[in-house]
């Protein structure tokens, strides 16, 4: 396995909800010019463009990855490009193509250019109705009922294969739903937990696409970024798991989230109109056991629901008053 340090980082999906903030966090930790942000077609923000290099690539097109890896002398890849659960159910072929064929290209390039490390996000979407719903264990049945979940299980298995067969240092986290204030998520089932804040501030009402009683594991973006960077900086000898760490910070129902928001916006009203995403949410765990991450690399969240709500309301109110929410 390559012993080089992580110096020149490529972030795919850098215009997305996590990728956009991960890129900024990596540029703060390393040098701006050592973190290359890439996207497929969405116009990047001024923040992303003004803080370091940006290129358009498509991970399904191996040559487009190879060009930037050579041009920027990349030694580490955060592969954040993905089709999420809701969009994936509307277009399963696209989901498989990006999440697996794209990932296969990333691993091939990583081998060919002797990458130091590759980060591949997984998700609690790897679990299905047959997995325990409460405190879902690190090792359990993985029979997801979405193409997104199937692609995430496959991604974990592929990452483990490349680790064991080719000594490629691949690491990954089973992200819960991620709440963030900077970039709206695109096409996930947990998007309600972000949209609700924007709508509460802008319109004081929200029509939620899952039931009030729906409970899912969640995490605030600062904790997501901390975990995504900490895992990649842990000595490999400490890790028993590699691509599939369970990870969570909290679990709450939509009703509990609404109650927290009403502490700041008392007139906020939420109605419930469940759609096809209710079945996806119902197939996922309500809470996660992330003991392995805590034991192997010292994981621990900083934000609970109350802290998330306070910070989200504060940040989105400022942007609303500036006219850019
Ligand atoms: C989704 N935000 O909703 C993603 C995530 C656990 C959910 O993987 O598809």
CSV table of C-alpha atoms and ligand atoms in Angstrom, one decimal:
chain,number,residue,atom,x,y,z
A,1,UNK,CA,0.0,0.0,0.0
A,2,UNK,CA,1.3,3.5,-0.9
A,3,UNK,CA,2.9,5.3,2.1
A,4,UNK,CA,2.7,8.7,0.4
A,5,UNK,CA,1.0,11.4,2.4
A,6,UNK,CA,-2.3,12.9,1.2
A,7,UNK,CA,-1.2,16.1,-0.6
A,8,UNK,CA,-3.1,16.6,-3.9
A,9,UNK,CA,-6.8,15.9,-3.5
A,10,UNK,CA,-9.5,15.5,-6.1
A,11,UNK,CA,-13.1,16.0,-5.0
A,12,UNK,CA,-15.7,14.7,-7.4
A,13,UNK,CA,-19.3,15.9,-6.9
A,14,UNK,CA,-17.9,19.1,-5.5
A,15,UNK,CA,-21.0,21.1,-6.4
A,16,UNK,CA,-23.2,18.8,-4.4
A,17,UNK,CA,-24.6,19.2,-0.8
A,18,UNK,CA,-21.6,17.5,0.9
A,19,UNK,CA,-18.9,17.9,-1.8
A,20,UNK,CA,-19.3,21.7,-1.9
A,21,UNK,CA,-18.6,22.1,1.9
A,22,UNK,CA,-16.1,19.3,2.0
A,23,UNK,CA,-14.0,21.0,-0.6
A,24,UNK,CA,-13.9,24.2,1.4
A,25,UNK,CA,-13.0,22.3,4.6
A,26,UNK,CA,-10.2,20.4,2.8
A,27,UNK,CA,-8.9,23.7,1.3
A,28,UNK,CA,-8.8,25.1,4.8
A,29,UNK,CA,-6.8,22.0,6.1
A,30,UNK,CA,-4.5,21.7,3.1
A,31,UNK,CA,-3.6,24.4,0.5
A,32,UNK,CA,-6.4,25.8,-1.6
A,33,UNK,CA,-4.5,24.9,-4.8
A,34,UNK,CA,-4.0,21.3,-3.6
A,35,UNK,CA,-7.7,20.6,-3.6
A,36,UNK,CA,-9.2,20.2,-7.0
A,37,UNK,CA,-13.0,20.6,-7.1
A,38,UNK,CA,-14.9,18.9,-9.9
A,39,UNK,CA,-18.5,18.7,-11.1
A,40,UNK,CA,-20.3,17.3,-14.1
A,41,UNK,CA,-22.4,20.2,-15.3
A,42,UNK,CA,-23.9,22.3,-12.5
A,43,UNK,CA,-22.3,25.8,-12.3
A,44,UNK,CA,-20.1,26.0,-9.2
A,45,UNK,CA,-20.6,28.8,-6.6
A,46,UNK,CA,-18.4,31.8,-6.5
A,47,UNK,CA,-17.0,30.5,-3.2
A,48,UNK,CA,-15.9,27.3,-4.9
A,49,UNK,CA,-14.5,29.0,-7.9
A,50,UNK,CA,-12.6,31.7,-6.0
A,51,UNK,CA,-11.0,29.4,-3.4
A,52,UNK,CA,-9.2,27.0,-5.7
A,53,UNK,CA,-9.1,25.0,-8.9
A,54,UNK,CA,-12.3,23.7,-10.6
A,55,UNK,CA,-12.8,21.4,-13.6
A,56,UNK,CA,-15.8,19.8,-15.2
A,57,UNK,CA,-15.4,16.0,-15.4
A,58,UNK,CA,-17.8,13.1,-15.6
A,59,UNK,CA,-16.8,10.1,-13.5
A,60,UNK,CA,-18.6,7.8,-16.0
A,61,UNK,CA,-16.0,9.0,-18.6
A,62,UNK,CA,-12.7,7.5,-17.3
A,63,UNK,CA,-10.6,9.7,-19.6
A,64,UNK,CA,-12.1,12.8,-18.0
A,65,UNK,CA,-10.9,11.6,-14.6
A,66,UNK,CA,-7.5,10.6,-15.9
A,67,UNK,CA,-6.9,14.0,-17.5
A,68,UNK,CA,-7.3,16.0,-14.3
A,69,UNK,CA,-5.4,13.3,-12.2
A,70,UNK,CA,-2.4,13.8,-14.5
A,71,UNK,CA,-2.8,17.6,-14.9
A,72,UNK,CA,-3.1,18.2,-11.2
A,73,UNK,CA,-0.8,15.3,-10.0
A,74,UNK,CA,-3.6,14.0,-7.8
A,75,UNK,CA,-2.7,11.5,-5.0
A,76,UNK,CA,-6.0,11.3,-3.1
A,77,UNK,CA,-9.7,11.1,-4.2
A,78,UNK,CA,-12.9,11.9,-2.4
A,79,UNK,CA,-15.5,10.4,-4.7
A,80,UNK,CA,-18.6,12.4,-3.7
A,81,UNK,CA,-20.4,12.2,-7.0
A,82,UNK,CA,-23.6,10.2,-6.7
A,83,UNK,CA,-27.2,9.8,-7.7
A,84,UNK,CA,-29.2,9.8,-4.5
A,85,UNK,CA,-32.1,7.6,-3.4
A,86,UNK,CA,-35.1,9.4,-4.7
A,87,UNK,CA,-33.7,10.3,-8.1
A,88,UNK,CA,-32.2,6.8,-8.2
A,89,UNK,CA,-35.7,5.3,-8.0
A,90,UNK,CA,-36.9,7.4,-10.9
A,91,UNK,CA,-33.8,6.5,-13.0
A,92,UNK,CA,-32.2,3.3,-11.7
A,93,UNK,CA,-30.0,2.9,-14.8
A,94,UNK,CA,-28.5,6.3,-14.3
A,95,UNK,CA,-28.0,5.6,-10.6
A,96,UNK,CA,-26.1,2.3,-11.3
A,97,UNK,CA,-24.1,4.0,-14.0
A,98,UNK,CA,-22.8,6.9,-11.9
A,99,UNK,CA,-22.6,5.1,-8.5
A,100,UNK,CA,-21.0,1.9,-9.8
A,101,UNK,CA,-19.5,2.3,-13.3
A,102,UNK,CA,-18.3,5.7,-12.2
A,103,UNK,CA,-16.8,4.3,-9.0
A,104,UNK,CA,-15.2,1.5,-11.0
A,105,UNK,CA,-13.4,4.1,-13.1
A,106,UNK,CA,-12.3,5.9,-9.9
A,107,UNK,CA,-10.7,2.7,-8.5
A,108,UNK,CA,-9.1,1.9,-11.8
A,109,UNK,CA,-7.5,5.3,-12.0
A,110,UNK,CA,-6.5,5.1,-8.3
A,111,UNK,CA,-4.6,1.9,-9.0
A,112,UNK,CA,-3.0,3.1,-12.2
A,113,UNK,CA,-1.7,6.3,-10.5
A,114,UNK,CA,-0.9,4.7,-7.2
A,115,UNK,CA,-3.2,6.9,-5.1
A,116,UNK,CA,-2.5,7.3,-1.4
A,117,UNK,CA,-6.2,7.0,-0.4
A,118,UNK,CA,-9.7,6.9,-1.8
A,119,UNK,CA,-12.8,8.0,0.1
A,120,UNK,CA,-16.1,6.4,-1.0
A,121,UNK,CA,-19.2,7.6,0.8
A,122,UNK,CA,-21.7,4.9,1.7
A,123,UNK,CA,-25.1,5.4,3.4
A,124,UNK,CA,-27.6,4.0,5.9
A,125,UNK,CA,-29.4,3.2,2.6
A,126,UNK,CA,-27.4,0.0,2.6
A,127,UNK,CA,-29.9,-1.3,5.2
A,128,UNK,CA,-33.4,-2.6,4.3
A,129,UNK,CA,-36.5,-3.8,6.0
A,130,UNK,CA,-34.8,-7.1,7.1
A,131,UNK,CA,-32.1,-5.1,9.0
A,132,UNK,CA,-32.9,-4.3,12.7
A,133,UNK,CA,-34.6,-0.9,12.8
A,134,UNK,CA,-33.3,0.3,16.2
A,135,UNK,CA,-29.6,0.7,16.9
A,136,UNK,CA,-28.8,-1.0,13.6
A,137,UNK,CA,-25.5,-2.9,14.1
A,138,UNK,CA,-22.3,-2.5,12.1
A,139,UNK,CA,-22.6,-6.2,10.9
A,140,UNK,CA,-26.1,-7.2,9.8
A,141,UNK,CA,-28.3,-8.1,6.9
A,142,UNK,CA,-27.9,-5.7,3.9
A,143,UNK,CA,-30.9,-6.1,1.6
A,144,UNK,CA,-31.7,-2.6,0.5
A,145,UNK,CA,-34.9,-2.0,-1.6
A,146,UNK,CA,-33.6,1.0,-3.6
A,147,UNK,CA,-31.1,1.0,-6.5
A,148,UNK,CA,-29.2,3.7,-4.5
A,149,UNK,CA,-28.9,1.3,-1.6
A,150,UNK,CA,-27.9,-1.6,-3.9
A,151,UNK,CA,-25.2,0.7,-5.4
A,152,UNK,CA,-23.9,1.6,-1.9
A,153,UNK,CA,-23.7,-2.0,-0.8
A,154,UNK,CA,-21.9,-2.8,-4.1
A,155,UNK,CA,-19.6,0.2,-3.6
A,156,UNK,CA,-18.7,-1.1,-0.1
A,157,UNK,CA,-17.9,-4.6,-1.5
A,158,UNK,CA,-15.9,-3.2,-4.4
A,159,UNK,CA,-13.9,-1.0,-2.0
A,160,UNK,CA,-13.1,-3.9,0.2
A,161,UNK,CA,-12.1,-6.0,-2.8
A,162,UNK,CA,-9.7,-3.3,-4.0
A,163,UNK,CA,-8.3,-3.0,-0.5
A,164,UNK,CA,-7.7,-6.7,-0.1
A,165,UNK,CA,-6.8,-7.6,-3.7
A,166,UNK,CA,-4.8,-4.6,-4.7
A,167,UNK,CA,-3.8,-3.0,-1.4
A,168,UNK,CA,-5.6,0.2,-2.4
A,169,UNK,CA,-6.4,2.2,0.8
A,170,UNK,CA,-10.2,2.8,0.4
A,171,UNK,CA,-12.2,4.2,3.2
A,172,UNK,CA,-15.9,5.0,3.6
A,173,UNK,CA,-18.7,6.1,5.9
A,174,UNK,CA,-22.4,5.1,6.0
A,175,UNK,CA,-23.7,8.6,6.1
A,176,UNK,CA,-27.1,9.2,7.7
A,177,UNK,CA,-29.3,12.1,6.4
A,178,UNK,CA,-27.1,15.3,6.3
A,179,UNK,CA,-28.5,18.7,7.3
A,180,UNK,CA,-26.7,21.7,6.0
A,181,UNK,CA,-27.1,25.4,5.4
A,182,UNK,CA,-25.0,26.1,2.3
A,183,UNK,CA,-26.0,23.8,-0.6
A,184,UNK,CA,-29.5,22.3,-1.0
A,185,UNK,CA,-29.3,18.5,-1.3
A,186,UNK,CA,-30.3,17.0,-4.7
A,187,UNK,CA,-32.7,14.1,-4.9
A,188,UNK,CA,-32.4,12.4,-1.6
A,189,UNK,CA,-35.1,11.0,0.7
A,190,UNK,CA,-33.8,12.9,3.7
A,191,UNK,CA,-33.9,16.3,1.9
A,192,UNK,CA,-37.0,17.2,3.9
A,193,UNK,CA,-34.8,17.8,6.9
A,194,UNK,CA,-33.0,20.6,5.0
A,195,UNK,CA,-35.9,21.9,2.9
A,196,UNK,CA,-38.1,22.4,6.0
A,197,UNK,CA,-35.6,25.0,7.4
A,198,UNK,CA,-35.5,27.0,4.2
A,199,UNK,CA,-39.4,27.0,3.9
A,200,UNK,CA,-39.8,27.8,7.6
A,201,UNK,CA,-37.7,30.9,7.2
A,202,UNK,CA,-39.1,32.0,3.7
A,203,UNK,CA,-42.8,31.0,4.0
A,204,UNK,CA,-43.4,29.9,7.6
A,205,UNK,CA,-44.9,26.7,6.2
A,206,UNK,CA,-43.8,23.5,4.6
A,207,UNK,CA,-45.4,20.5,2.9
A,208,UNK,CA,-43.5,17.5,4.0
A,209,UNK,CA,-43.2,14.4,1.7
A,210,UNK,CA,-43.0,11.9,4.6
A,211,UNK,CA,-45.3,11.4,7.6
A,212,UNK,CA,-44.9,13.3,10.9
A,213,UNK,CA,-44.0,10.1,12.7
A,214,UNK,CA,-41.1,9.3,10.3
A,215,UNK,CA,-37.8,8.9,12.3
A,216,UNK,CA,-34.4,8.7,10.5
A,217,UNK,CA,-30.8,9.0,11.6
A,218,UNK,CA,-29.4,12.4,10.9
A,219,UNK,CA,-26.2,14.5,11.2
A,220,UNK,CA,-25.2,18.1,10.9
A,221,UNK,CA,-22.8,19.1,8.1
A,222,UNK,CA,-19.9,20.1,10.5
A,223,UNK,CA,-20.0,16.7,12.0
A,224,UNK,CA,-20.1,15.1,8.5
A,225,UNK,CA,-17.1,17.0,7.4
A,226,UNK,CA,-15.2,16.2,10.7
A,227,UNK,CA,-15.9,12.5,10.2
A,228,UNK,CA,-15.0,12.5,6.5
A,229,UNK,CA,-11.6,14.2,7.2
A,230,UNK,CA,-10.8,12.4,10.4
A,231,UNK,CA,-11.3,8.9,8.9
A,232,UNK,CA,-8.9,9.7,6.1
A,233,UNK,CA,-6.2,10.8,8.5
A,234,UNK,CA,-6.3,7.8,10.9
A,235,UNK,CA,-3.4,5.4,10.8
A,236,UNK,CA,-4.6,2.3,8.8
A,237,UNK,CA,-3.3,0.0,11.5
A,238,UNK,CA,-6.1,1.2,13.8
A,239,UNK,CA,-8.9,0.2,11.4
A,240,UNK,CA,-10.7,-3.1,11.4
A,241,UNK,CA,-13.3,-1.7,9.0
A,242,UNK,CA,-12.6,0.3,5.9
A,243,UNK,CA,-15.4,1.2,3.5
A,244,UNK,CA,-18.5,0.7,5.7
A,245,UNK,CA,-18.4,2.5,9.0
A,246,UNK,CA,-21.8,3.0,10.5
A,247,UNK,CA,-22.1,6.7,11.4
A,248,UNK,CA,-24.8,8.9,13.1
A,249,UNK,CA,-25.3,11.8,15.4
A,250,UNK,CA,-29.0,11.7,16.3
A,251,UNK,CA,-32.4,10.4,15.3
A,252,UNK,CA,-35.6,12.4,15.4
A,253,UNK,CA,-39.1,12.4,13.9
A,254,UNK,CA,-40.4,15.1,11.6
A,255,UNK,CA,-42.8,16.1,14.4
A,256,UNK,CA,-39.8,16.6,16.8
A,257,UNK,CA,-38.1,18.7,14.2
A,258,UNK,CA,-41.1,20.8,13.7
A,259,UNK,CA,-41.4,21.4,17.5
A,260,UNK,CA,-37.7,22.5,17.6
A,261,UNK,CA,-38.3,25.0,14.7
A,262,UNK,CA,-41.4,26.4,16.3
A,263,UNK,CA,-39.2,27.5,19.3
A,264,UNK,CA,-37.8,30.1,16.8
A,265,UNK,CA,-40.7,30.5,14.4
A,266,UNK,CA,-43.8,30.0,16.5
A,267,UNK,CA,-46.2,30.5,13.6
A,268,UNK,CA,-44.5,27.8,11.5
A,269,UNK,CA,-46.9,25.2,10.1
A,270,UNK,CA,-46.1,21.9,8.6
A,271,UNK,CA,-48.5,19.7,6.6
A,272,UNK,CA,-47.8,16.1,5.5
A,273,UNK,CA,-48.3,14.8,2.0
A,274,UNK,CA,-46.3,11.5,1.9
A,275,UNK,CA,-45.2,10.5,-1.6
A,276,UNK,CA,-43.0,7.6,-3.0
A,277,UNK,CA,-40.2,8.6,-0.7
A,278,UNK,CA,-42.2,7.4,2.4
A,279,UNK,CA,-41.6,3.8,1.3
A,280,UNK,CA,-37.9,4.5,1.0
A,281,UNK,CA,-37.7,6.1,4.4
A,282,UNK,CA,-39.7,3.3,6.0
A,283,UNK,CA,-37.2,0.7,4.6
A,284,UNK,CA,-34.3,2.4,6.5
A,285,UNK,CA,-33.2,2.2,10.2
A,286,UNK,CA,-34.6,4.6,12.8
A,287,UNK,CA,-31.3,4.6,14.7
A,288,UNK,CA,-27.7,3.4,14.1
A,289,UNK,CA,-25.0,1.8,16.3
A,290,UNK,CA,-21.8,3.5,15.4
A,291,UNK,CA,-19.6,1.9,18.1
A,292,UNK,CA,-17.0,0.7,15.6
A,293,UNK,CA,-16.3,4.2,14.4
A,294,UNK,CA,-16.1,5.5,18.0
A,295,UNK,CA,-13.7,2.6,19.0
A,296,UNK,CA,-11.5,2.5,15.9
A,297,UNK,CA,-11.0,6.2,15.1
A,298,UNK,CA,-12.5,8.2,18.0
A,299,UNK,CA,-15.7,9.3,16.2
A,300,UNK,CA,-18.2,11.5,18.2
A,301,UNK,CA,-20.7,14.1,17.1
A,302,UNK,CA,-20.8,17.7,18.3
A,303,UNK,CA,-24.3,18.6,17.3
A,304,UNK,CA,-27.7,17.4,18.6
A,305,UNK,CA,-31.1,18.5,17.2
A,306,UNK,CA,-31.3,21.6,19.4
A,307,UNK,CA,-27.9,22.8,18.4
A,308,UNK,CA,-28.6,22.1,14.7
A,309,UNK,CA,-31.9,24.0,14.7
A,310,UNK,CA,-30.3,27.0,16.5
A,311,UNK,CA,-27.4,27.1,14.0
A,312,UNK,CA,-29.5,26.5,10.9
A,313,UNK,CA,-32.1,29.2,11.8
A,314,UNK,CA,-29.4,31.7,12.6
A,315,UNK,CA,-27.5,31.1,9.3
A,316,UNK,CA,-30.5,30.9,7.0
A,317,UNK,CA,-32.1,34.1,8.6
A,318,UNK,CA,-28.9,36.0,7.7
A,319,UNK,CA,-29.1,34.8,4.1
A,320,UNK,CA,-32.8,35.6,3.9
A,321,UNK,CA,-32.3,39.1,5.2
A,322,UNK,CA,-29.5,39.5,2.6
A,323,UNK,CA,-32.0,38.4,-0.1
A,324,UNK,CA,-30.1,35.3,-1.1
A,325,UNK,CA,-32.1,32.4,0.4
B,1,LIG,C1,-30.6,10.2,0.5
B,1,LIG,N1,-29.3,11.9,1.6
B,1,LIG,O1,-31.6,10.7,1.1
B,1,LIG,C2,-29.2,10.6,1.0
B,1,LIG,C3,-28.7,9.7,2.1
B,1,LIG,C4,-29.3,8.3,4.2
B,1,LIG,C5,-29.8,9.2,3.0
B,1,LIG,O2,-28.0,8.6,1.6
B,1,LIG,O3,-30.6,9.5,-0.5
